[in-house]
Short mmCIF file of C-alpha atoms and ligand atoms in Angstrom, two decimals:
data_model
loop_
_atom_site.label_atom_id
_atom_site.label_comp_id
_atom_site.label_asym_id
_atom_site.label_seq_id
_atom_site.Cartn_x
_atom_site.Cartn_y
_atom_site.Cartn_z
CA MET A 1 148.84 17.20 66.33
CA ILE A 2 145.40 18.48 65.44
CA VAL A 3 142.72 19.27 67.92
CA VAL A 4 139.58 17.33 67.18
CA PRO A 5 136.70 19.82 66.81
CA GLU A 6 134.56 19.38 70.27
CA ALA A 7 131.46 19.09 68.56
CA PHE A 8 132.60 16.12 66.48
CA VAL A 9 133.89 14.43 69.58
CA ARG A 10 130.40 14.91 71.29
CA TYR A 11 128.46 13.46 68.13
CA THR A 12 130.83 10.46 67.80
CA VAL A 13 130.73 9.56 71.48
CA GLU A 14 127.11 9.94 71.55
CA ARG A 15 126.49 7.81 68.61
CA GLU A 16 129.28 4.97 69.00
CA GLY A 17 129.90 5.06 72.92
CA ALA A 18 133.31 3.88 74.21
CA ALA A 19 134.32 2.46 70.69
CA GLY A 20 133.70 6.22 69.58
CA ALA A 21 135.76 7.56 72.46
CA ALA A 22 138.57 5.06 71.75
CA TRP A 23 138.83 6.15 68.12
CA ILE A 24 138.63 9.68 68.92
CA ALA A 25 141.62 9.31 71.22
CA GLU A 26 143.54 7.68 68.49
CA LEU A 27 142.46 10.21 65.77
CA PRO A 28 145.19 12.96 66.08
CA GLY A 29 147.90 10.22 65.97
CA ILE A 30 146.24 8.66 62.74
CA VAL A 31 146.12 12.08 61.29
CA ASP A 32 149.74 12.73 62.13
CA GLU A 33 150.98 9.37 60.53
CA LEU A 34 148.96 9.95 57.28
CA LEU A 35 150.27 13.65 56.99
CA GLU A 36 153.81 12.15 57.20
CA ARG A 37 153.23 9.13 54.92
CA TRP A 38 151.63 11.38 52.35
CA GLY A 39 153.92 14.15 52.50
CA CYS A 40 151.32 16.84 53.62
CA VAL A 41 151.35 19.99 55.83
CA PRO A 42 148.26 21.13 57.73
CA ASP A 43 146.83 24.32 56.22
CA GLY A 44 143.89 25.60 58.11
CA ALA A 45 141.21 24.77 60.80
CA VAL A 46 140.08 21.29 61.07
CA MET A 47 136.45 20.79 59.61
CA HIS A 48 134.08 17.89 60.15
CA GLY A 49 130.81 16.58 59.26
CA GLY A 50 128.72 13.80 60.88
CA VAL A 51 131.34 10.85 60.56
CA GLY A 52 134.44 12.28 59.46
CA VAL A 53 137.33 15.04 60.29
CA VAL A 54 138.45 17.02 57.29
CA VAL A 55 141.68 18.56 57.70
CA PRO A 56 142.79 21.21 55.09
CA VAL A 57 146.48 20.48 53.94
CA ARG A 58 149.02 21.25 51.11
CA ARG A 59 151.11 18.86 49.20
CA ARG A 60 153.77 19.78 46.66
CA ALA A 61 152.25 17.86 43.78
CA GLU A 62 148.58 19.14 44.14
CA GLY A 63 148.67 22.27 46.24
CA PRO A 64 145.49 22.61 48.55
CA ALA A 65 144.15 19.10 49.49
CA VAL A 66 142.13 17.83 52.30
CA LEU A 67 142.79 14.73 54.52
CA LYS A 68 139.55 13.29 55.45
CA VAL A 69 139.61 10.45 58.11
CA SER A 70 135.87 8.71 58.70
CA TYR A 71 134.78 6.80 61.77
CA PRO A 72 135.33 3.10 60.77
CA HIS A 73 131.94 2.00 60.00
CA PRO A 74 130.67 -0.11 57.28
CA GLY A 75 128.64 2.65 55.65
CA ASN A 76 131.89 4.41 55.02
CA VAL A 77 133.90 1.81 53.29
CA HIS A 78 132.86 2.49 49.71
CA GLU A 79 133.54 6.40 49.69
CA PRO A 80 137.00 6.19 48.01
CA ASP A 81 135.60 3.43 45.47
CA GLY A 82 133.09 6.24 44.26
CA PHE A 83 135.72 8.86 43.88
CA ALA A 84 138.06 6.31 42.06
CA ALA A 85 135.49 5.83 39.55
CA TRP A 86 134.43 9.35 38.90
CA GLY A 87 138.14 10.35 38.45
CA GLY A 88 137.16 13.91 39.14
CA ARG A 89 134.08 13.99 36.93
CA GLY A 90 131.53 15.69 39.15
CA ALA A 91 133.09 15.10 42.28
CA VAL A 92 136.52 15.98 44.13
CA LEU A 93 139.74 14.02 42.91
CA LEU A 94 141.10 11.32 45.09
CA TYR A 95 144.73 11.52 45.37
CA GLU A 96 145.52 8.69 48.14
CA ARG A 97 143.63 6.40 50.26
CA ASP A 98 144.16 4.08 52.97
CA ASP A 99 141.26 1.95 53.43
CA GLU A 100 142.34 0.30 56.81
CA ARG A 101 142.19 3.86 58.28
CA PHE A 102 139.10 4.83 56.43
CA ALA A 103 141.24 7.83 55.35
CA MET A 104 141.44 9.65 51.80
CA LEU A 105 143.53 12.50 50.52
CA LEU A 106 141.14 14.55 48.37
CA GLU A 107 141.29 17.70 46.06
CA ARG A 108 140.50 20.59 48.17
CA VAL A 109 137.39 22.86 46.80
CA ARG A 110 135.78 25.93 48.42
CA SER A 111 133.75 25.68 51.68
CA THR A 112 130.56 27.16 50.42
CA THR A 113 127.94 24.25 49.89
CA LEU A 114 124.96 24.07 47.65
CA ALA A 115 122.82 24.43 50.78
CA GLU A 116 123.71 28.16 51.16
CA LEU A 117 122.44 28.84 47.69
CA GLU A 118 119.21 30.95 47.85
CA GLY A 119 117.23 29.75 44.80
CA GLY A 120 115.61 26.39 45.27
CA GLU A 121 115.35 25.98 41.34
CA GLU A 122 119.15 26.42 41.13
CA VAL A 123 119.72 23.79 43.77
CA ALA A 124 117.68 21.35 42.06
CA ARG A 125 119.10 21.95 38.70
CA VAL A 126 122.78 21.82 40.19
CA ALA A 127 122.13 18.64 42.12
CA GLY A 128 120.53 17.21 39.02
CA ARG A 129 123.36 18.04 36.78
CA ILE A 130 125.71 16.43 39.30
CA SER A 131 123.88 13.30 39.72
CA ARG A 132 123.86 12.95 35.99
CA ARG A 133 127.53 13.35 35.77
CA LEU A 134 128.15 10.91 38.51
CA ALA A 135 125.73 8.23 36.62
CA VAL A 136 128.50 6.21 35.09
CA PRO A 137 128.73 2.46 34.98
CA ALA A 138 129.23 1.23 38.49
CA PRO A 139 132.38 -0.62 39.14
CA PRO A 140 132.17 -4.28 40.46
CA GLY A 141 132.27 -4.80 44.21
CA LEU A 142 130.03 -1.90 45.48
CA PRO A 143 126.81 -2.49 47.44
CA ARG A 144 123.59 -2.85 45.39
CA LEU A 145 120.53 -0.53 46.42
CA ALA A 146 118.48 -3.44 44.75
CA ASP A 147 119.56 -5.58 47.56
CA GLN A 148 118.15 -3.25 50.31
CA ALA A 149 114.69 -3.31 48.69
CA GLU A 150 113.57 -6.43 50.61
CA GLY A 151 114.59 -4.84 53.79
CA TRP A 152 112.94 -1.38 52.85
CA GLU A 153 109.64 -3.18 52.24
CA GLU A 154 109.89 -5.34 55.61
CA GLN A 155 110.53 -1.88 57.44
CA LEU A 156 107.69 0.04 55.80
CA ARG A 157 105.50 -2.72 56.67
CA LYS A 158 106.65 -3.00 60.25
CA ASP A 159 106.55 0.61 60.91
CA ALA A 160 103.19 1.28 59.29
CA ALA A 161 101.60 -1.62 61.64
CA GLN A 162 103.10 0.49 64.57
CA VAL A 163 101.36 3.68 63.52
CA ALA A 164 98.43 2.37 61.70
CA HIS A 165 96.22 4.86 63.53
CA SER A 166 98.33 7.89 62.78
CA MET A 167 99.23 7.47 58.94
CA PRO A 168 96.98 6.69 55.88
CA GLN A 169 97.68 3.20 54.63
CA ARG A 170 97.45 4.48 51.02
CA LEU A 171 100.77 6.33 51.56
CA VAL A 172 102.44 3.46 52.67
CA ASP A 173 101.01 1.13 49.98
CA ALA A 174 102.39 3.66 47.30
CA ALA A 175 105.78 3.42 48.87
CA VAL A 176 105.71 -0.45 48.98
CA ALA A 177 104.60 -0.42 45.37
CA THR A 178 107.53 2.03 44.50
CA VAL A 179 109.92 -0.48 46.33
CA ARG A 180 108.61 -3.50 44.45
CA GLU A 181 108.51 -1.71 41.06
CA LEU A 182 111.40 0.42 41.17
CA GLY A 183 113.56 -1.01 43.94
CA ARG A 184 114.05 -4.46 43.31
CA SER A 185 115.57 -4.25 39.82
CA GLN A 186 117.76 -1.10 39.21
CA PRO A 187 120.13 0.14 36.70
CA HIS A 188 123.91 -0.54 37.27
CA SER A 189 124.86 3.09 37.59
CA LEU A 190 127.02 4.45 40.24
CA VAL A 191 125.03 6.38 42.75
CA HIS A 192 126.08 8.97 45.23
CA GLY A 193 123.88 7.67 47.95
CA ASP A 194 123.87 10.92 49.87
CA LEU A 195 123.22 13.93 47.39
CA HIS A 196 121.94 16.38 49.74
CA PRO A 197 123.01 20.11 49.13
CA GLY A 198 125.71 20.07 51.94
CA ASN A 199 127.58 17.40 50.00
CA ILE A 200 127.92 19.70 47.09
CA LEU A 201 130.64 22.23 47.26
CA ARG A 202 131.67 25.14 45.26
CA ALA A 203 134.58 24.62 43.07
CA ASP A 204 136.76 26.10 40.39
CA ARG A 205 137.78 23.05 38.05
CA GLU A 206 133.92 22.62 37.74
CA PRO A 207 131.35 24.95 39.12
CA TRP A 208 130.29 22.53 41.74
CA LEU A 209 131.70 18.94 42.96
CA ALA A 210 130.38 16.27 45.15
CA VAL A 211 131.79 14.93 48.21
CA ASP A 212 130.83 12.32 50.81
CA PRO A 213 129.52 9.70 48.38
CA LYS A 214 128.19 6.26 49.90
CA GLY A 215 128.88 4.64 46.56
CA TYR A 216 125.98 2.49 45.60
CA VAL A 217 124.98 0.62 42.64
CA GLY A 218 121.45 1.41 41.35
CA ASP A 219 118.79 4.13 40.08
CA PRO A 220 120.18 7.79 40.24
CA GLY A 221 116.53 8.68 41.01
CA TYR A 222 117.34 7.45 44.46
CA ASP A 223 119.36 10.69 44.77
CA GLY A 224 116.41 12.88 43.77
CA GLY A 225 114.72 11.39 46.72
CA THR A 226 117.48 12.64 48.85
CA LEU A 227 117.43 15.87 47.54
CA LEU A 228 113.61 16.43 47.88
CA LYS A 229 113.81 15.02 51.41
CA THR A 230 116.59 17.62 52.50
CA ARG A 231 114.50 20.30 50.91
CA ALA A 232 111.54 19.93 53.13
CA LEU A 233 112.18 23.00 55.33
CA ALA A 234 112.32 25.09 52.03
CA PHE A 235 109.18 23.58 51.02
CA LEU A 236 107.68 24.17 54.38
CA ALA A 237 108.27 27.92 53.90
CA ALA A 238 106.77 27.92 50.33
CA ASP A 239 103.69 29.91 49.37
CA ASP A 240 102.33 26.89 47.15
CA VAL A 241 103.98 23.76 48.82
CA ARG A 242 102.44 21.52 46.11
CA LYS A 243 104.08 23.61 43.48
CA ALA A 244 107.29 23.90 45.07
CA ILE A 245 107.72 20.18 45.50
CA HIS A 246 106.59 19.25 41.80
CA HIS A 247 108.91 21.97 40.23
CA THR A 248 111.79 20.77 42.22
CA VAL A 249 111.05 16.96 40.99
CA ASP A 250 110.74 18.36 37.46
CA VAL A 251 113.86 20.66 37.56
CA PHE A 252 115.99 17.87 39.15
CA ALA A 253 114.56 15.29 36.70
CA GLU A 254 115.21 17.18 33.73
CA ALA A 255 118.92 18.28 34.81
CA ALA A 256 119.51 14.71 35.70
CA GLU A 257 118.19 13.50 32.47
CA LEU A 258 115.68 11.17 34.33
CA ASP A 259 112.07 10.27 34.06
CA ARG A 260 110.03 12.73 36.20
CA ALA A 261 107.63 9.96 37.43
CA ARG A 262 110.38 7.91 38.48
CA VAL A 263 112.18 10.77 40.43
CA ARG A 264 108.75 11.48 42.08
CA ARG A 265 108.01 7.96 42.88
CA TRP A 266 111.35 7.61 44.62
CA ALA A 267 110.99 10.94 46.42
CA GLN A 268 107.29 9.63 47.77
CA PHE A 269 109.00 6.44 49.05
CA ARG A 270 111.54 8.56 50.71
CA ALA A 271 109.25 10.88 52.48
CA VAL A 272 107.21 7.97 53.68
CA GLU A 273 110.18 6.42 55.04
CA GLY A 274 111.02 9.82 56.82
CA ALA A 275 107.62 10.13 58.12
CA LEU A 276 107.64 6.67 59.55
CA TRP A 277 111.07 7.31 61.11
CA GLY A 278 109.66 10.27 62.86
CA HIS A 279 106.65 8.34 64.01
CA ARG A 280 108.80 5.55 65.30
CA HIS A 281 110.94 7.87 67.08
CA ARG A 282 108.08 9.77 68.61
CA PHE A 283 106.82 6.37 69.79
CA ARG A 284 110.05 4.99 71.13
CA ILE A 285 111.47 7.81 73.05
CA ALA A 286 108.41 9.90 73.58
CA ARG A 287 110.40 13.19 73.66
CA GLY A 288 110.79 14.12 69.87
CA GLY A 289 109.20 17.46 70.91
CA ALA A 290 107.19 19.82 68.66
CA GLU A 291 109.82 20.17 65.87
CA LEU A 292 110.07 16.60 65.20
CA ALA A 293 106.10 16.19 65.34
CA ARG A 294 106.00 19.28 62.80
CA LEU A 295 108.44 17.61 60.36
CA THR A 296 106.88 14.30 60.73
CA ALA A 297 103.52 15.84 59.76
CA PHE A 298 105.22 17.71 56.73
CA ALA A 299 107.02 14.47 55.65
CA GLU A 300 103.51 12.82 55.56
CA HIS A 301 102.17 15.98 53.57
CA MET A 302 105.04 15.63 51.22
CA ALA A 303 104.35 12.01 50.79
CA GLU A 304 100.88 12.55 49.84
CA LEU A 305 101.34 15.35 47.49
CA LEU A 306 103.94 13.07 45.64
CA MET A 307 101.49 10.38 45.18
CA GLU A 308 100.25 12.02 41.81
CA PRO A 309 101.93 14.10 39.20
CA GLY A 310 101.76 17.93 39.95
N1 ADP B 1 137.34 18.34 49.37
C1 ADP B 1 137.11 19.15 50.22
N2 ADP B 1 137.23 20.49 50.01
C2 ADP B 1 137.04 21.37 50.95
N3 ADP B 1 136.06 21.07 52.06
C3 ADP B 1 135.65 19.99 52.24
C4 ADP B 1 135.96 18.84 51.30
N4 ADP B 1 135.31 17.73 51.68
C5 ADP B 1 134.66 18.14 52.75
N5 ADP B 1 134.96 19.38 52.95
C6 ADP B 1 134.17 20.10 54.31
O1 ADP B 1 134.03 19.16 55.52
C7 ADP B 1 132.73 18.96 55.53
C8 ADP B 1 132.36 17.56 55.88
O2 ADP B 1 132.69 16.64 55.01
P1 ADP B 1 131.97 15.50 54.66
O3 ADP B 1 133.04 14.73 53.60
O4 ADP B 1 130.51 15.65 54.07
O5 ADP B 1 131.87 14.79 55.82
P2 ADP B 1 130.89 13.50 56.53
O6 ADP B 1 131.29 12.38 55.90
O7 ADP B 1 131.44 13.57 58.01
O8 ADP B 1 129.71 14.30 56.47
C9 ADP B 1 132.01 19.53 54.35
O9 ADP B 1 130.78 20.03 54.68
C10 ADP B 1 132.79 20.68 53.87
O10 ADP B 1 132.72 21.70 54.69
MG1 MG B 2 128.72 15.33 54.45
#
């Protein structure tokens, strides 16, 4: 039986409460059952992300693989659909799936992620290329980002009203305009949905491959917004923050073959979302601390810098 990593137990129980604890108790049994059914033997220490355990295994036909079992949450339903549609192009191969168990057997790649790469420019280029490779016509049945637009707009307005004294209205107005103009009607591309550098792993079949997709239908520019958001700490340390942010937008857009203004606007919207999230949590729990305040202020600064071409 596998030992579920202690940190993963803690996150899951904190986030999901009793239902999380019950699932954790079942997890070693679920893993054993799948290992047997899929003819795999464990081959290394159990890894995890925020929502899933990833067990390195071997199977005769494919060699090194991983068994990923995610918490049964609606947000994790379409991950295998993404992998199936890509067929290994820009993402790891899907060998088996059990949707009821939220489980997949996937091609194993290396454990180094793009987040560990030093050069910011290369990070943006690799993420852009992956985004381009993943932007295939979406298969039917996946959730559409366009269907979230109304909810995004509502949330932006609601949050903005709550923090009216701490955040300039024009930042929110620009984000709302983006949601209306780019969010409501989007291309029918398959979009990764959580394309941060930690979800891009070093591989041999291709230099880098994506893992952990949400599997949405929409504008790949959305993934550019994710990348920009997750580079916030790197931008914070840059000598010239404005230049670093706009250069990242340009490099990502070029590699992804997307319009740079489009990527910039998605990133502006996501930065506003992030800043409002930060404000909201500071208000609600009043214990976000200095780090959250600092990041919130910086997200706001990013949203401001992303208002205009660099
Ligand atoms: N196919 C894979 N090959 C090798 N390592 C993997 C693979 N998939 C995931 N991992 C490892 O497990 C970690 C968590 O996986 P991920 O799919 O991102 O889970 P989560 O959905 O919980 O974020 C990754 O950061 C990586 O270290
Ligand atoms: Mg992940």
